[in-house]
């Protein structure tokens, strides 16, 4: 394999980092080699890979392999839009380049374009009829396409009934041998919270009756909130804003250890992407929902782009809920997610949302998609999203938006940052990300922000990842999205 791609060896040696050469070597070897995939990469290596391939492409813009390799680096940094463009380019240059079809298929899978992905897997299988790996991927993708077609066929126009109507929670029995936490008189209490967090820490399962009670109650609480929640901090009050947590339950516990448990005097705002990727998403979301029930006015949750069905199907949450509970419970989660607010404004001055600002100034065509998906960019104006969804917005866009709405700055999450946070657009656009060592492989810090009512100045606190039990991220994700399958 190394010999076959010897020009990459030269290239990687020039790049001068062991980890970086390992990165390239591994991904040019057959994806059937699982032990190698345990090597830890940091986000810097992907960034470097992208940088070096971009330089190489400047010198040699007709090299399909460079495009294909950069496409992989983009896949790993969740820039699926760019990944798709590069894979497409690789195939334009060399339509016989089989790896290009793989990359394009993976990009399309990640973007939820299953039919397009299937077509590419089909090509690979046709060219390489004896390739078991290709056949497996083809079959897996085919299964999804058929399932989607079936779902469409049985879907009706009638308003979907809520799962809540088909549940008889009162009559669910808690078996005598269950010694875990239970709600007290059907209510979440501080004692229940502490017991549940300990219980989860020991990798034990909350009784399904309790899980259903929490979900039904939180649906009720969330459904009464506006899409844009407004809060006021008094002079002496502060709030903690956290970014993506992505199923990293043990890191969530660490935030509470470092920054104190949520309470009426220690309010929190969690800015979306609670689930998917990390394999303790059920524990994270049940903990967050329960705190919402305990402190409805002082514990805030906003929706991320991962609080939605198609993401949960690909990136693990649906699989995890099915493994730990049932498909019906996943449906209820899905209903609850739809009630999560989309943005929060603090003291009329700081606007918080998961993704960012809008594809257009003034009134907006798809405000929800933009709020949950967009990213800031350093250059003025707007450009095509690296993710293939929504857009990227420049400092001028932020400036205009803030001016029009008489705001000081925006806080958003959605992107992993080496320091756990990043201040851009001259301090007007702040990113906060709270999943340290994201996916066990990015080597990034996590961060949270303190905002005080007195001055509304952001104060950053960083933290590093803590160990977690040996269940790898993406353990419940669609097999085609798992590491090493790309
Ligand atoms: Mn996100």
XYZ file of C-alpha atoms and ligand atoms in Angstrom:
487
model
C 0.000 0.000 0.000
C 2.767 2.381 0.903
C 4.549 1.709 -2.334
C 1.435 2.217 -4.338
C 1.139 5.706 -2.865
C 4.822 6.468 -2.602
C 4.440 10.086 -3.742
C 2.523 10.663 -0.529
C 5.430 9.397 1.516
C 7.603 12.131 0.091
C 4.884 14.615 0.725
C 4.340 13.562 4.303
C 8.016 13.583 5.142
C 8.138 17.173 3.992
C 5.229 17.952 6.284
C 7.509 16.828 9.076
C 5.178 15.476 11.747
C 4.885 11.842 12.740
C 1.245 12.120 13.490
C 0.619 13.769 10.164
C 2.427 11.080 8.188
C 0.571 8.435 10.165
C -2.628 10.206 9.266
C -1.951 9.988 5.574
C -0.552 6.512 5.705
C -3.492 5.128 7.555
C -6.032 6.586 5.256
C -4.282 5.345 2.194
C -4.319 1.843 3.643
C -7.390 -0.326 3.409
C -10.027 0.781 5.919
C -10.158 -2.799 7.143
C -7.177 -2.178 9.409
C -8.854 -1.247 12.690
C -5.896 -1.248 15.137
C -4.226 1.612 13.283
C -7.270 3.784 13.654
C -6.757 4.069 17.394
C -3.881 6.471 16.887
C -4.782 9.845 18.286
C -5.000 12.786 15.911
C -5.453 16.367 16.772
C -7.445 18.898 14.831
C -4.135 20.518 13.882
C -3.227 17.467 11.803
C -6.381 17.737 9.751
C -5.849 21.450 9.381
C -2.273 20.783 8.285
C -3.382 18.074 5.908
C -5.820 20.516 4.323
C -3.179 23.221 4.180
C -0.527 21.013 2.557
C -2.898 19.493 0.055
C -4.105 22.954 -0.864
C -0.493 24.004 -1.464
C 0.132 20.845 -3.474
C -2.969 21.510 -5.556
C -1.778 25.024 -6.287
C 1.305 23.468 -7.860
C -0.489 20.572 -9.467
C -4.202 21.272 -9.893
C -4.849 18.132 -11.941
C -3.974 15.592 -9.291
C -7.057 13.541 -8.432
C -5.372 11.907 -5.435
C -4.657 15.231 -3.754
C -8.282 16.235 -4.125
C -9.407 12.890 -2.812
C -7.088 13.113 0.198
C -8.088 16.660 1.004
C -11.674 15.483 0.731
C -10.958 12.979 3.514
C -9.433 15.649 5.733
C -12.562 17.731 5.174
C -14.732 14.736 6.062
C -12.867 14.407 9.340
C -13.387 18.070 10.179
C -17.106 17.833 9.347
C -16.763 20.066 6.290
C -18.969 17.793 4.227
C -19.748 20.441 1.606
C -16.063 20.950 0.824
C -15.453 17.189 1.017
C -18.120 16.605 -1.605
C -16.702 19.314 -3.873
C -13.192 17.814 -3.665
C -14.363 14.255 -4.300
C -16.349 15.504 -7.278
C -13.282 17.326 -8.568
C -11.138 14.197 -8.175
C -13.610 12.269 -10.304
C -13.742 15.016 -12.919
C -9.975 14.662 -13.278
C -9.943 10.876 -13.255
C -13.240 9.090 -13.560
C -11.524 5.753 -12.997
C -10.197 6.764 -9.598
C -12.095 4.380 -7.358
C -11.229 6.059 -4.082
C -12.880 9.196 -5.412
C -16.184 7.333 -5.576
C -15.761 6.227 -1.973
C -15.097 9.783 -0.844
C -18.013 11.190 -2.772
C -20.260 8.480 -1.356
C -19.149 9.236 2.208
C -19.696 12.966 1.710
C -23.166 12.352 0.345
C -23.949 9.966 3.196
C -22.910 12.607 5.699
C -25.143 15.125 3.935
C -28.052 12.690 4.007
C -28.024 12.255 0.227
C -28.342 8.492 0.343
C -29.415 7.870 -3.245
C -26.420 9.751 -4.601
C -24.173 7.791 -2.227
C -25.674 4.508 -3.368
C -24.875 5.274 -6.984
C -21.183 5.677 -6.141
C -21.038 2.526 -4.029
C -22.672 0.753 -6.966
C -19.864 1.929 -9.244
C -17.237 0.657 -6.829
C -18.913 -2.749 -6.546
C -19.196 -3.003 -10.330
C -15.508 -2.249 -10.839
C -14.367 -4.351 -7.899
C -16.801 -7.256 -7.623
C -14.562 -9.118 -5.183
C -14.103 -6.232 -2.741
C -15.980 -7.346 0.380
C -15.709 -3.959 2.034
C -17.250 -2.201 -0.956
C -20.048 -4.758 -1.083
C -20.762 -4.290 2.607
C -20.999 -0.521 2.193
C -23.191 -0.872 -0.838
C -25.577 -3.162 1.043
C -25.642 -0.919 4.102
C -26.413 2.140 1.991
C -29.002 0.238 -0.035
C -30.740 -0.710 3.204
C -31.019 2.965 4.180
C -32.349 4.003 0.762
C -35.026 1.271 0.925
C -35.937 2.169 4.485
C -36.340 5.846 3.550
C -38.518 4.901 0.570
C -40.655 2.760 2.869
C -40.990 5.573 5.409
C -42.101 7.941 2.662
C -44.623 5.415 1.386
C -46.299 4.967 4.763
C -46.141 8.630 5.768
C -49.523 10.296 5.828
C -50.580 13.922 5.680
C -52.453 13.673 8.945
C -50.841 15.457 11.841
C -48.665 12.920 13.524
C -49.990 11.673 16.818
C -47.801 12.247 19.805
C -46.140 9.241 21.375
C -47.372 10.658 24.669
C -50.928 9.645 23.741
C -49.966 6.013 23.400
C -48.107 5.839 26.703
C -49.592 4.722 29.978
C -46.827 5.886 32.247
C -48.900 5.685 35.442
C -49.297 1.959 34.963
C -45.694 1.212 34.080
C -44.342 -0.845 36.929
C -40.944 -0.461 38.447
C -39.660 -3.935 39.188
C -38.699 -4.752 42.775
C -35.103 -5.433 41.839
C -34.603 -1.886 40.514
C -32.621 0.008 43.143
C -31.828 3.095 41.060
C -33.118 6.662 41.417
C -36.846 7.385 41.104
C -38.683 10.668 40.823
C -40.238 11.748 44.116
C -44.018 11.992 43.809
C -43.455 12.216 40.077
C -41.119 15.198 40.494
C -37.450 15.795 39.839
C -35.715 16.843 43.058
C -32.138 17.782 43.834
C -31.677 14.442 45.579
C -32.964 12.649 42.457
C -30.500 14.641 40.338
C -27.531 13.739 42.505
C -28.552 10.072 42.673
C -29.161 9.911 38.941
C -25.817 11.492 38.045
C -24.020 8.956 40.273
C -26.114 6.122 38.850
C -25.243 7.139 35.290
C -21.607 7.534 36.254
C -21.579 3.841 37.142
C -23.012 3.119 33.679
C -26.374 2.073 35.055
C -29.680 2.651 33.328
C -32.431 4.880 34.634
C -35.745 2.996 34.791
C -37.716 3.560 31.601
C -40.695 4.801 33.581
C -38.573 7.612 35.040
C -37.113 8.401 31.625
C -40.631 8.681 30.183
C -41.770 10.860 33.083
C -38.882 13.249 32.448
C -39.558 13.383 28.698
C -43.268 14.015 29.000
C -42.761 16.730 31.605
C -39.947 18.467 29.736
C -41.985 18.458 26.540
C -44.662 20.345 28.415
C -42.172 22.872 29.821
C -40.389 23.462 26.496
C -43.584 23.756 24.479
C -44.526 26.822 26.516
C -41.315 28.667 25.664
C -40.971 31.089 22.745
C -38.413 30.311 19.990
C -36.391 33.254 21.209
C -36.058 33.189 24.986
C -35.238 36.482 26.677
C -33.663 36.648 30.107
C -32.410 39.425 32.336
C -29.401 39.153 34.592
C -29.306 41.504 37.556
C -26.100 43.439 38.335
C -24.939 40.772 40.769
C -25.979 37.730 38.750
C -23.960 35.624 36.338
C -24.764 32.860 33.888
C -22.566 30.088 32.513
C -22.811 29.403 28.788
C -21.665 25.987 27.559
C -21.284 24.859 23.947
C -21.585 21.424 22.362
C -21.468 18.484 24.777
C -22.140 15.693 22.219
C -22.752 12.765 24.531
C -19.569 13.290 26.550
C -21.262 12.643 29.894
C -18.111 12.437 31.984
C -16.956 15.809 30.691
C -20.381 17.233 31.531
C -19.983 16.001 35.115
C -16.574 17.655 35.118
C -18.122 20.995 34.142
C -20.450 20.733 37.131
C -17.509 19.791 39.348
C -15.451 22.782 38.187
C -18.243 25.313 37.955
C -20.740 24.061 40.518
C -24.032 22.230 40.124
C -26.818 24.136 38.418
C -29.066 25.954 40.870
C -31.258 29.019 41.128
C -28.142 31.054 41.857
C -25.888 29.200 39.417
C -27.771 29.376 36.118
C -26.590 27.639 32.954
C -27.295 27.856 29.272
C -26.388 24.799 27.165
C -26.156 25.825 23.556
C -27.277 22.701 21.650
C -25.680 19.530 20.288
C -26.190 17.590 23.492
C -26.409 14.263 21.687
C -24.717 12.219 18.906
C -21.099 11.125 18.493
C -20.322 10.575 22.182
C -21.759 7.258 23.359
C -23.260 8.653 26.572
C -25.803 10.875 24.871
C -28.733 9.331 26.739
C -27.062 10.185 30.054
C -26.237 13.740 28.938
C -29.705 14.542 27.660
C -31.594 13.010 30.586
C -29.381 14.964 32.987
C -29.923 18.230 31.108
C -33.676 17.692 30.719
C -33.994 16.884 34.416
C -32.167 20.057 35.410
C -34.539 21.944 33.129
C -37.418 20.477 35.140
C -35.777 21.284 38.447
C -34.874 24.886 37.563
C -37.073 25.882 34.616
C -36.207 29.588 34.910
C -32.495 29.226 35.635
C -31.438 26.345 33.413
C -31.651 26.955 29.684
C -31.355 24.714 26.656
C -31.166 25.724 23.001
C -31.546 23.486 19.999
C -28.487 22.422 18.003
C -28.326 20.975 14.513
C -27.977 17.534 16.113
C -31.316 17.711 17.899
C -33.055 16.324 14.848
C -33.960 12.933 13.358
C -31.729 12.668 10.327
C -28.622 13.593 12.331
C -29.574 11.203 15.143
C -29.970 8.387 12.632
C -26.471 8.900 11.287
C -24.473 9.950 14.322
C -25.576 7.584 17.036
C -28.320 8.980 19.243
C -31.120 6.951 17.683
C -29.039 3.780 17.892
C -28.123 4.548 21.486
C -31.722 5.121 22.607
C -32.785 1.921 20.842
C -29.952 -0.001 22.516
C -30.616 1.417 25.974
C -34.418 1.760 25.702
C -36.759 1.485 22.718
C -37.561 2.933 19.299
C -40.707 4.437 20.806
C -38.648 6.368 23.327
C -36.526 7.740 20.505
C -39.698 9.031 18.867
C -40.557 10.871 22.050
C -37.056 12.381 22.226
C -37.560 13.509 18.664
C -40.841 15.228 19.598
C -39.242 16.958 22.560
C -36.321 18.224 20.445
C -38.789 19.993 18.191
C -39.834 22.167 21.118
C -36.349 23.361 22.028
C -35.955 27.138 21.653
C -33.643 28.365 18.879
C -32.006 31.424 20.417
C -31.662 33.280 23.680
C -31.116 36.951 24.318
C -29.439 38.125 27.510
C -30.211 41.628 28.797
C -31.187 42.691 25.261
C -27.497 42.769 24.395
C -26.070 39.286 23.882
C -27.668 36.873 21.448
C -26.904 33.161 21.766
C -27.645 30.526 19.126
C -26.045 27.217 18.134
C -24.875 27.938 14.574
C -24.912 31.608 13.724
C -26.384 34.377 11.611
C -28.425 34.363 8.449
C -28.022 33.785 4.721
C -29.623 37.169 4.017
C -29.855 40.509 5.777
C -33.228 41.714 7.003
C -35.972 39.099 6.852
C -34.859 35.571 6.439
C -35.879 32.684 4.204
C -34.768 29.806 6.355
C -33.981 31.326 9.746
C -34.112 28.045 11.600
C -31.637 26.298 9.333
C -29.214 29.237 9.536
C -29.499 29.646 13.302
C -28.604 25.978 13.738
C -26.055 25.496 10.965
C -24.144 28.607 9.835
C -20.513 29.415 10.684
C -18.552 32.657 10.845
C -15.756 33.293 8.320
C -12.852 35.764 8.546
C -13.486 37.554 5.235
C -16.340 39.977 4.639
C -19.538 38.902 2.944
C -21.031 35.467 2.796
C -19.861 32.280 1.139
C -20.889 28.716 0.486
C -20.911 26.605 3.623
C -18.006 24.235 4.124
C -20.605 21.872 5.602
C -22.889 21.945 2.600
C -25.720 23.403 4.714
C -26.657 27.084 5.297
C -23.802 29.597 4.818
C -20.703 31.259 6.234
C -20.968 34.881 7.325
C -18.257 37.518 7.580
C -17.535 40.252 10.135
C -19.513 42.829 8.118
C -22.606 40.619 8.296
C -22.205 40.329 12.055
C -21.621 44.077 12.384
C -24.771 44.962 10.424
C -26.895 42.465 12.281
C -25.767 43.711 15.678
C -26.315 47.306 14.700
C -29.804 46.687 13.321
C -30.808 44.796 16.427
C -28.953 46.974 18.926
C -26.934 44.077 20.240
C -23.358 43.920 21.566
C -22.252 40.507 20.316
C -23.316 36.948 19.511
C -22.260 33.715 21.180
C -22.471 30.518 19.167
C -21.045 26.995 19.318
C -21.125 24.327 16.609
C -17.396 24.232 15.755
C -14.613 22.468 17.628
C -11.894 24.922 18.661
C -8.432 23.988 19.937
C -8.792 26.305 22.954
C -12.450 25.459 23.553
C -13.439 28.948 22.461
C -12.606 31.530 19.837
C -13.197 35.255 19.605
C -13.693 36.494 16.033
C -15.211 39.424 14.122
C -13.429 41.932 16.393
C -14.949 40.402 19.490
C -18.485 40.459 18.081
C -18.761 36.747 17.357
C -17.702 34.263 20.011
C -17.579 30.484 19.646
C -17.771 28.227 22.699
C -17.368 24.453 22.538
C -17.612 22.237 25.624
C -16.671 18.761 24.391
C -12.931 18.485 25.182
C -10.909 15.999 23.140
C -13.925 15.801 20.863
C -14.672 12.246 19.745
C -11.633 11.073 21.727
C -9.393 12.320 18.962
C -9.305 16.070 18.433
C -7.073 16.960 21.381
C -8.983 20.232 21.920
C -9.789 21.896 25.202
C -13.345 22.511 26.288
C -14.557 25.899 27.527
C -17.487 27.682 29.108
C -18.238 31.372 29.418
C -19.261 33.421 32.434
C -21.439 36.432 31.724
C -22.178 38.862 34.523
C -25.155 41.169 34.606
C -22.905 44.040 35.671
C -20.875 44.342 32.455
C -21.856 41.420 30.151
C -18.161 40.880 29.371
C -17.411 37.267 28.415
C -15.026 35.523 30.788
C -13.580 32.288 29.434
C -12.822 29.148 31.423
C -11.017 26.247 29.838
C -10.894 22.613 30.864
C -9.455 19.366 29.577
C -11.035 15.980 28.967
C -11.504 13.475 31.774
C -11.372 9.703 31.284
C -14.552 7.829 30.444
C -15.490 4.133 30.407
C -14.334 2.175 27.424
C -17.223 2.786 25.047
C -15.872 4.610 22.045
C -17.553 7.605 20.448
C -19.802 6.716 17.502
C -20.334 3.215 18.945
C -24.054 3.519 18.145
C -23.696 5.451 14.900
C -24.531 4.167 11.454
C -21.682 1.843 10.503
C -20.943 3.837 7.376
C -20.227 6.915 9.500
C -17.966 5.155 11.978
C -14.284 5.921 12.061
C -12.359 3.846 9.627
C -15.368 3.339 7.429
C -14.956 6.608 5.590
Mn -23.460 21.681 15.665
